[in-house]
């Protein structure tokens, strides 16, 4: 039976990989016609890959040291799983970066190609093709890695080290990538837009190349590694609980049925995501057949997708995947659990629906189409201070409904199927990660495409198309972050239960002073973590701003376009800051739980995990939504509202956006990895406490 589970998991992982490879072949076959676009795309590609190579060189010794410690303390099996998880996470980031930097120039080129009457549709096709490769590679590697680890270890307890390896790399990638991209972005915006009064992505701005490289470093490699660890840890948590859970009064454990169910859910999620992607991308293998069927059922929907309505297309693809996922979940539940099938099915469905609703609420709070962001934009009439205050207020308020949705999903899934229900609800939330990440990754590709269009001095119509895609990408990215944070809460809770089982803790008494100390330390850690990461961006941005000012001051003819900026100096500043400043926050996430476990005991460690989950989820929602609102408030003004570009209102909104940059792209999204990494570290090391 367990070999059959491995086989099915491996087959669907390979299917995702084959899909990604086929789309990449078609994407790579399209040549970039504009010479300047091709040149800039190549520069960004080389800069991004060079950073990633340096980052992985820094992380390799860390992985080796932790693997040796695991081998000595827990056995070779855990060390093998840890290395495999780290390797798969790093590979997902590398492939994602490679593909995105190949797709950006092709998206710019497509946005200028109106040969078939729809340049917007061509640009959406190119950007989403790149995004879908990233999404499918992440889920494919996740299932392939789990299958290989399970094949060699045949032990779920040892398998959790795979999640620890994935989380470790993801945290460093998210923090390092976030520092890199936001240092460049803040420097480019404050000096270029506000002080020099030049447009975004103007080639005269020395930080512009570092900014475009950073979009890939943070929002592709970092995000890919982030969702990779979210995906595999949700599966591992459900497997760990499912292995020992019982629905029966006589206490008969689910065993292989409980282990196999989350694996099969994830496998079906890959199939559902592929069908959803086919609704959007014509480069996808088999998409002609899917579109032909869809055209017969809903011709008006397909017509809007063909015309390049990006927001509509992305939403339709996601809903199609979600609908297929729910239908497949019902069938799988009936096959696996018989009399308890509907309870488990409804538990998973509660997670899927909570994830969708959290995404919708995130869109409402962060999209310029709604009154919240428009209200933040309006406060620009009284200066930057009120923009910042209104954004902070909005972010705090935005935690309410998502947290209530998480609570409702937790209670429903627990009532229906106990802690196994909570665990599979998290798997349900992330089951269509393939298309969710595809939609996320398309955004940074569109953003890069717009930068390349500006630097290549292409017609304004091209930049208008890429800006529209980028604005939608900002909203989809915010929705993706909301989904990742919501799933992190459920996954961390499931991992926490698995830890309590492994550590043989029946209950945690909050009247115990050791537990109270653990709670306080855990509640404090997300604040210290955010402080370190935001301070790193601040220091790096300071150096970047001084460098950009120096070049404007000292390089003759730079503002007239006759002098060439020293782009490489800005790239060096971002690279150095990212690599040196990511170490302390990343190491802290591993060292603190170990110290608390050994010095204060396993109950205190349980308290630490509980405190970190509560404050970490709140802080992550607050920071991600505040940052998204500030960003789109700036874009709303740039569209012509409240006096438009170049006005004092715009300058105030740009300042708000620069405050929001490390909120939404460095500290905020890293927090959901932090809480899961600390929990999975506790789970792996539980036998030692």
mmCIF file of C-alpha atoms in Angstrom, residues 140-427:
data_model
loop_
_atom_site.group_PDB
_atom_site.id
_atom_site.type_symbol
_atom_site.label_atom_id
_atom_site.label_comp_id
_atom_site.label_asym_id
_atom_site.label_seq_id
_atom_site.Cartn_x
_atom_site.Cartn_y
_atom_site.Cartn_z
ATOM 1 C CA UNK A 140 5.851 19.150 -8.771
ATOM 2 C CA UNK A 141 9.077 19.304 -6.795
ATOM 3 C CA UNK A 142 7.076 19.221 -3.570
ATOM 4 C CA UNK A 143 5.411 15.905 -4.402
ATOM 5 C CA UNK A 144 8.521 14.411 -6.043
ATOM 6 C CA UNK A 145 10.634 15.298 -2.980
ATOM 7 C CA UNK A 146 8.066 13.871 -0.572
ATOM 8 C CA UNK A 147 7.763 10.695 -2.651
ATOM 9 C CA UNK A 148 11.533 10.152 -2.722
ATOM 10 C CA UNK A 149 11.906 10.832 1.009
ATOM 11 C CA UNK A 150 8.989 8.517 1.853
ATOM 12 C CA UNK A 151 10.362 5.815 -0.455
ATOM 13 C CA UNK A 152 13.718 5.735 1.332
ATOM 14 C CA UNK A 153 12.527 6.367 4.909
ATOM 15 C CA UNK A 154 9.028 4.812 5.036
ATOM 16 C CA UNK A 155 8.558 6.780 8.259
ATOM 17 C CA UNK A 156 6.403 9.890 8.628
ATOM 18 C CA UNK A 157 8.210 11.026 11.795
ATOM 19 C CA UNK A 158 11.544 11.148 9.957
ATOM 20 C CA UNK A 159 9.848 12.763 6.960
ATOM 21 C CA UNK A 160 9.125 15.942 8.935
ATOM 22 C CA UNK A 161 12.803 16.882 8.605
ATOM 23 C CA UNK A 162 12.034 17.379 4.889
ATOM 24 C CA UNK A 163 9.722 20.226 5.909
ATOM 25 C CA UNK A 164 12.392 21.659 8.199
ATOM 26 C CA UNK A 165 14.856 21.800 5.293
ATOM 27 C CA UNK A 166 12.283 23.442 3.031
ATOM 28 C CA UNK A 167 11.349 26.026 5.678
ATOM 29 C CA UNK A 168 14.972 26.876 6.465
ATOM 30 C CA UNK A 169 15.811 27.733 2.862
ATOM 31 C CA UNK A 170 12.486 29.521 2.388
ATOM 32 C CA UNK A 171 13.052 31.827 5.350
ATOM 33 C CA UNK A 172 16.515 32.863 4.199
ATOM 34 C CA UNK A 173 15.268 33.264 0.618
ATOM 35 C CA UNK A 174 12.282 35.381 1.683
ATOM 36 C CA UNK A 175 14.261 37.601 4.058
ATOM 37 C CA UNK A 176 17.304 37.920 1.794
ATOM 38 C CA UNK A 177 15.212 38.485 -1.312
ATOM 39 C CA UNK A 178 12.988 40.968 0.503
ATOM 40 C CA UNK A 179 15.962 43.019 1.716
ATOM 41 C CA UNK A 180 17.501 43.028 -1.776
ATOM 42 C CA UNK A 181 14.397 44.117 -3.660
ATOM 43 C CA UNK A 182 13.138 46.695 -1.170
ATOM 44 C CA UNK A 183 16.503 48.403 -0.702
ATOM 45 C CA UNK A 184 16.618 48.973 -4.455
ATOM 46 C CA UNK A 185 12.932 49.881 -4.719
ATOM 47 C CA UNK A 186 12.999 52.430 -1.887
ATOM 48 C CA UNK A 187 16.183 54.040 -3.195
ATOM 49 C CA UNK A 188 14.878 54.212 -6.757
ATOM 50 C CA UNK A 189 11.523 55.709 -5.705
ATOM 51 C CA UNK A 190 12.631 58.286 -3.137
ATOM 52 C CA UNK A 191 15.481 59.746 -5.180
ATOM 53 C CA UNK A 192 14.150 59.097 -8.671
ATOM 54 C CA UNK A 193 10.445 59.912 -8.332
ATOM 55 C CA UNK A 194 10.380 62.345 -5.418
ATOM 56 C CA UNK A 195 13.727 64.188 -5.601
ATOM 57 C CA UNK A 196 14.620 64.045 -9.297
ATOM 58 C CA UNK A 197 11.041 63.944 -10.596
ATOM 59 C CA UNK A 198 11.745 61.261 -13.206
ATOM 60 C CA UNK A 199 9.343 58.402 -14.044
ATOM 61 C CA UNK A 200 9.464 54.935 -12.544
ATOM 62 C CA UNK A 201 12.010 52.655 -14.273
ATOM 63 C CA UNK A 202 13.630 55.618 -16.030
ATOM 64 C CA UNK A 203 17.023 54.412 -17.401
ATOM 65 C CA UNK A 204 18.673 57.529 -15.940
ATOM 66 C CA UNK A 205 18.018 56.172 -12.440
ATOM 67 C CA UNK A 206 21.123 54.225 -11.263
ATOM 68 C CA UNK A 207 19.000 51.932 -9.039
ATOM 69 C CA UNK A 208 16.643 50.851 -11.804
ATOM 70 C CA UNK A 209 18.485 47.639 -12.763
ATOM 71 C CA UNK A 210 18.853 46.598 -9.110
ATOM 72 C CA UNK A 211 15.125 47.289 -8.668
ATOM 73 C CA UNK A 212 14.196 45.039 -11.597
ATOM 74 C CA UNK A 213 16.590 42.306 -10.475
ATOM 75 C CA UNK A 214 15.072 42.598 -7.000
ATOM 76 C CA UNK A 215 11.564 41.948 -8.312
ATOM 77 C CA UNK A 216 12.768 38.487 -9.316
ATOM 78 C CA UNK A 217 14.947 37.877 -6.255
ATOM 79 C CA UNK A 218 12.175 38.675 -3.778
ATOM 80 C CA UNK A 219 8.896 38.020 -5.558
ATOM 81 C CA UNK A 220 9.881 34.985 -7.633
ATOM 82 C CA UNK A 221 12.698 33.052 -5.914
ATOM 83 C CA UNK A 222 11.622 34.125 -2.424
ATOM 84 C CA UNK A 223 7.924 33.598 -3.052
ATOM 85 C CA UNK A 224 8.539 30.249 -4.780
ATOM 86 C CA UNK A 225 10.541 28.928 -1.839
ATOM 87 C CA UNK A 226 7.915 30.378 0.542
ATOM 88 C CA UNK A 227 4.957 28.592 -1.042
ATOM 89 C CA UNK A 228 7.016 25.433 -1.535
ATOM 90 C CA UNK A 229 7.510 25.118 2.213
ATOM 91 C CA UNK A 230 3.882 26.077 2.920
ATOM 92 C CA UNK A 231 2.716 23.385 0.521
ATOM 93 C CA UNK A 232 4.896 20.538 1.803
ATOM 94 C CA UNK A 233 4.462 21.399 5.494
ATOM 95 C CA UNK A 234 0.673 21.359 5.209
ATOM 96 C CA UNK A 235 0.906 17.878 3.660
ATOM 97 C CA UNK A 236 3.414 16.677 6.273
ATOM 98 C CA UNK A 237 1.299 17.965 9.178
ATOM 99 C CA UNK A 238 -1.762 16.114 7.844
ATOM 100 C CA UNK A 239 0.297 12.951 7.275
ATOM 101 C CA UNK A 240 1.755 13.081 10.799
ATOM 102 C CA UNK A 241 -1.684 13.457 12.422
ATOM 103 C CA UNK A 242 -3.388 11.068 10.006
ATOM 104 C CA UNK A 243 -0.912 8.289 10.804
ATOM 105 C CA UNK A 244 -2.089 8.105 14.437
ATOM 106 C CA UNK A 245 -5.639 9.488 14.236
ATOM 107 C CA UNK A 246 -8.810 7.491 14.878
ATOM 108 C CA UNK A 247 -12.435 8.087 13.889
ATOM 109 C CA UNK A 248 -13.629 4.931 15.631
ATOM 110 C CA UNK A 249 -14.678 4.344 19.223
ATOM 111 C CA UNK A 250 -12.332 1.363 19.527
ATOM 112 C CA UNK A 251 -9.351 3.603 18.738
ATOM 113 C CA UNK A 252 -8.334 1.952 15.446
ATOM 114 C CA UNK A 253 -5.857 4.319 13.808
ATOM 115 C CA UNK A 254 -6.161 5.570 10.247
ATOM 116 C CA UNK A 255 -2.556 4.586 9.514
ATOM 117 C CA UNK A 256 -1.835 4.471 5.781
ATOM 118 C CA UNK A 257 -5.312 5.786 4.964
ATOM 119 C CA UNK A 258 -4.571 8.935 6.972
ATOM 120 C CA UNK A 259 -1.120 9.242 5.410
ATOM 121 C CA UNK A 260 -2.356 8.697 1.870
ATOM 122 C CA UNK A 261 -5.337 11.053 1.910
ATOM 123 C CA UNK A 262 -3.374 14.360 2.003
ATOM 124 C CA UNK A 263 -1.009 13.004 -0.667
ATOM 125 C CA UNK A 264 -3.913 12.129 -2.969
ATOM 126 C CA UNK A 265 -5.570 15.496 -2.267
ATOM 127 C CA UNK A 266 -2.393 17.246 -3.349
ATOM 128 C CA UNK A 267 -2.084 15.045 -6.429
ATOM 129 C CA UNK A 268 -5.653 15.908 -7.479
ATOM 130 C CA UNK A 269 -4.859 19.572 -6.770
ATOM 131 C CA UNK A 270 -2.110 19.422 -9.398
ATOM 132 C CA UNK A 271 -4.552 18.061 -11.983
ATOM 133 C CA UNK A 272 -7.127 20.746 -11.073
ATOM 134 C CA UNK A 273 -4.477 23.478 -11.318
ATOM 135 C CA UNK A 274 -3.382 22.272 -14.742
ATOM 136 C CA UNK A 275 -6.954 22.490 -16.052
ATOM 137 C CA UNK A 276 -7.291 25.972 -14.536
ATOM 138 C CA UNK A 277 -4.054 27.081 -16.200
ATOM 139 C CA UNK A 278 -5.276 25.750 -19.549
ATOM 140 C CA UNK A 279 -8.224 28.156 -19.311
ATOM 141 C CA UNK A 280 -5.781 31.075 -19.286
ATOM 142 C CA UNK A 281 -2.715 29.969 -21.269
ATOM 143 C CA UNK A 282 -2.843 28.901 -24.904
ATOM 144 C CA UNK A 283 0.756 27.680 -24.668
ATOM 145 C CA UNK A 284 -0.302 24.940 -22.273
ATOM 146 C CA UNK A 285 -0.337 21.392 -23.676
ATOM 147 C CA UNK A 286 -3.904 20.253 -24.223
ATOM 148 C CA UNK A 287 -5.315 23.762 -23.795
ATOM 149 C CA UNK A 288 -6.981 23.674 -27.227
ATOM 150 C CA UNK A 289 -9.226 20.827 -26.115
ATOM 151 C CA UNK A 290 -10.078 22.513 -22.786
ATOM 152 C CA UNK A 291 -10.844 25.837 -24.510
ATOM 153 C CA UNK A 292 -12.978 24.068 -27.132
ATOM 154 C CA UNK A 293 -15.074 22.472 -24.374
ATOM 155 C CA UNK A 294 -15.253 25.758 -22.444
ATOM 156 C CA UNK A 295 -16.221 27.667 -25.592
ATOM 157 C CA UNK A 296 -19.208 25.360 -26.028
ATOM 158 C CA UNK A 297 -20.294 25.729 -22.387
ATOM 159 C CA UNK A 298 -19.516 29.413 -21.743
ATOM 160 C CA UNK A 299 -18.565 31.232 -24.999
ATOM 161 C CA UNK A 300 -18.801 34.741 -23.523
ATOM 162 C CA UNK A 301 -16.317 33.816 -20.781
ATOM 163 C CA UNK A 302 -13.769 32.477 -23.275
ATOM 164 C CA UNK A 303 -14.229 35.569 -25.447
ATOM 165 C CA UNK A 304 -13.291 37.889 -22.576
ATOM 166 C CA UNK A 305 -10.185 35.791 -21.880
ATOM 167 C CA UNK A 306 -9.216 35.910 -25.589
ATOM 168 C CA UNK A 307 -9.536 39.706 -25.529
ATOM 169 C CA UNK A 308 -6.924 39.917 -22.762
ATOM 170 C CA UNK A 309 -9.130 40.769 -19.768
ATOM 171 C CA UNK A 310 -6.403 39.755 -17.326
ATOM 172 C CA UNK A 311 -8.282 40.093 -14.037
ATOM 173 C CA UNK A 312 -11.244 38.131 -15.389
ATOM 174 C CA UNK A 313 -9.046 35.410 -16.920
ATOM 175 C CA UNK A 314 -7.065 34.865 -13.728
ATOM 176 C CA UNK A 315 -10.224 34.702 -11.653
ATOM 177 C CA UNK A 316 -11.917 32.214 -14.002
ATOM 178 C CA UNK A 317 -8.861 29.942 -14.066
ATOM 179 C CA UNK A 318 -8.647 29.952 -10.271
ATOM 180 C CA UNK A 319 -12.367 29.256 -9.804
ATOM 181 C CA UNK A 320 -12.306 26.415 -12.348
ATOM 182 C CA UNK A 321 -9.404 24.832 -10.467
ATOM 183 C CA UNK A 322 -11.172 25.351 -7.139
ATOM 184 C CA UNK A 323 -14.397 23.797 -8.411
ATOM 185 C CA UNK A 324 -12.584 20.743 -9.734
ATOM 186 C CA UNK A 325 -10.712 20.461 -6.450
ATOM 187 C CA UNK A 326 -13.910 20.392 -4.401
ATOM 188 C CA UNK A 327 -15.506 17.786 -6.692
ATOM 189 C CA UNK A 328 -12.401 15.578 -6.554
ATOM 190 C CA UNK A 329 -12.213 15.919 -2.776
ATOM 191 C CA UNK A 330 -15.702 14.441 -2.445
ATOM 192 C CA UNK A 331 -14.733 11.398 -4.521
ATOM 193 C CA UNK A 332 -11.459 10.875 -2.644
ATOM 194 C CA UNK A 333 -13.199 11.209 0.734
ATOM 195 C CA UNK A 334 -15.732 8.547 -0.241
ATOM 196 C CA UNK A 335 -12.952 6.213 -1.369
ATOM 197 C CA UNK A 336 -10.828 6.695 1.750
ATOM 198 C CA UNK A 337 -13.212 7.103 4.678
ATOM 199 C CA UNK A 338 -16.591 5.560 3.825
ATOM 200 C CA UNK A 339 -18.877 6.425 6.778
ATOM 201 C CA UNK A 340 -16.814 9.501 7.737
ATOM 202 C CA UNK A 341 -16.416 10.669 4.139
ATOM 203 C CA UNK A 342 -18.732 13.678 4.262
ATOM 204 C CA UNK A 343 -17.222 14.931 7.519
ATOM 205 C CA UNK A 344 -13.725 14.891 6.033
ATOM 206 C CA UNK A 345 -14.965 16.345 2.745
ATOM 207 C CA UNK A 346 -16.672 19.246 4.498
ATOM 208 C CA UNK A 347 -13.573 19.836 6.655
ATOM 209 C CA UNK A 348 -11.409 20.167 3.520
ATOM 210 C CA UNK A 349 -14.047 22.309 1.822
ATOM 211 C CA UNK A 350 -14.111 24.655 4.817
ATOM 212 C CA UNK A 351 -10.388 25.230 4.279
ATOM 213 C CA UNK A 352 -10.807 25.823 0.536
ATOM 214 C CA UNK A 353 -13.676 28.277 1.094
ATOM 215 C CA UNK A 354 -11.832 30.068 3.915
ATOM 216 C CA UNK A 355 -8.825 30.464 1.625
ATOM 217 C CA UNK A 356 -10.972 31.886 -1.182
ATOM 218 C CA UNK A 357 -12.765 34.278 1.195
ATOM 219 C CA UNK A 358 -9.493 35.446 2.749
ATOM 220 C CA UNK A 359 -8.213 36.149 -0.773
ATOM 221 C CA UNK A 360 -11.367 38.123 -1.610
ATOM 222 C CA UNK A 361 -11.111 40.137 1.615
ATOM 223 C CA UNK A 362 -7.460 40.850 0.890
ATOM 224 C CA UNK A 363 -8.446 42.128 -2.553
ATOM 225 C CA UNK A 364 -11.110 44.386 -1.043
ATOM 226 C CA UNK A 365 -8.616 45.888 1.414
ATOM 227 C CA UNK A 366 -5.709 46.270 -1.045
ATOM 228 C CA UNK A 367 -7.213 46.941 -4.499
ATOM 229 C CA UNK A 368 -7.628 50.438 -5.887
ATOM 230 C CA UNK A 369 -11.097 49.451 -7.093
ATOM 231 C CA UNK A 370 -12.478 49.649 -3.548
ATOM 232 C CA UNK A 371 -13.062 52.475 -1.086
ATOM 233 C CA UNK A 372 -10.380 51.419 1.428
ATOM 234 C CA UNK A 373 -7.418 52.079 -0.872
ATOM 235 C CA UNK A 374 -9.162 55.081 -2.401
ATOM 236 C CA UNK A 375 -9.528 56.448 1.143
ATOM 237 C CA UNK A 376 -5.784 56.035 1.726
ATOM 238 C CA UNK A 377 -5.132 57.843 -1.570
ATOM 239 C CA UNK A 378 -7.409 60.713 -0.518
ATOM 240 C CA UNK A 379 -5.394 61.271 2.683
ATOM 241 C CA UNK A 380 -2.473 62.279 0.436
ATOM 242 C CA UNK A 381 -4.175 65.688 0.212
ATOM 243 C CA UNK A 382 -2.882 66.410 3.722
ATOM 244 C CA UNK A 383 0.603 64.928 3.331
ATOM 245 C CA UNK A 384 2.653 61.799 3.889
ATOM 246 C CA UNK A 385 1.903 61.512 7.620
ATOM 247 C CA UNK A 386 -1.814 60.971 7.081
ATOM 248 C CA UNK A 387 -1.109 58.501 4.262
ATOM 249 C CA UNK A 388 1.006 56.444 6.651
ATOM 250 C CA UNK A 389 -1.506 56.688 9.497
ATOM 251 C CA UNK A 390 -4.434 55.649 7.299
ATOM 252 C CA UNK A 391 -2.453 52.714 5.889
ATOM 253 C CA UNK A 392 -1.528 51.488 9.368
ATOM 254 C CA UNK A 393 -5.142 51.791 10.484
ATOM 255 C CA UNK A 394 -6.381 49.896 7.423
ATOM 256 C CA UNK A 395 -3.838 47.111 7.976
ATOM 257 C CA UNK A 396 -4.839 46.663 11.590
ATOM 258 C CA UNK A 397 -8.541 46.609 10.732
ATOM 259 C CA UNK A 398 -7.918 44.119 7.914
ATOM 260 C CA UNK A 399 -6.858 41.412 10.378
ATOM 261 C CA UNK A 400 -10.407 41.068 11.723
ATOM 262 C CA UNK A 401 -12.348 39.183 9.053
ATOM 263 C CA UNK A 402 -9.481 36.879 7.940
ATOM 264 C CA UNK A 403 -8.831 35.818 11.538
ATOM 265 C CA UNK A 404 -12.549 35.168 12.084
ATOM 266 C CA UNK A 405 -12.577 33.078 8.883
ATOM 267 C CA UNK A 406 -9.578 31.089 10.134
ATOM 268 C CA UNK A 407 -11.350 30.559 13.472
ATOM 269 C CA UNK A 408 -14.568 29.421 11.777
ATOM 270 C CA UNK A 409 -12.692 27.017 9.510
ATOM 271 C CA UNK A 410 -10.762 25.655 12.507
ATOM 272 C CA UNK A 411 -13.907 25.065 14.570
ATOM 273 C CA UNK A 412 -15.897 23.549 11.695
ATOM 274 C CA UNK A 413 -13.086 21.232 10.592
ATOM 275 C CA UNK A 414 -12.352 20.198 14.194
ATOM 276 C CA UNK A 415 -16.017 19.528 14.931
ATOM 277 C CA UNK A 416 -16.326 17.410 11.774
ATOM 278 C CA UNK A 417 -13.073 15.433 11.858
ATOM 279 C CA UNK A 418 -11.001 16.457 14.885
ATOM 280 C CA UNK A 419 -7.439 17.666 14.457
ATOM 281 C CA UNK A 420 -7.131 15.570 11.306
ATOM 282 C CA UNK A 421 -9.907 17.762 9.910
ATOM 283 C CA UNK A 422 -7.967 20.930 10.790
ATOM 284 C CA UNK A 423 -4.847 19.520 9.136
ATOM 285 C CA UNK A 424 -6.600 18.571 5.887
ATOM 286 C CA UNK A 425 -8.382 21.958 5.872
ATOM 287 C CA UNK A 426 -4.898 23.508 5.582
ATOM 288 C CA UNK A 427 -4.098 21.065 2.751
#
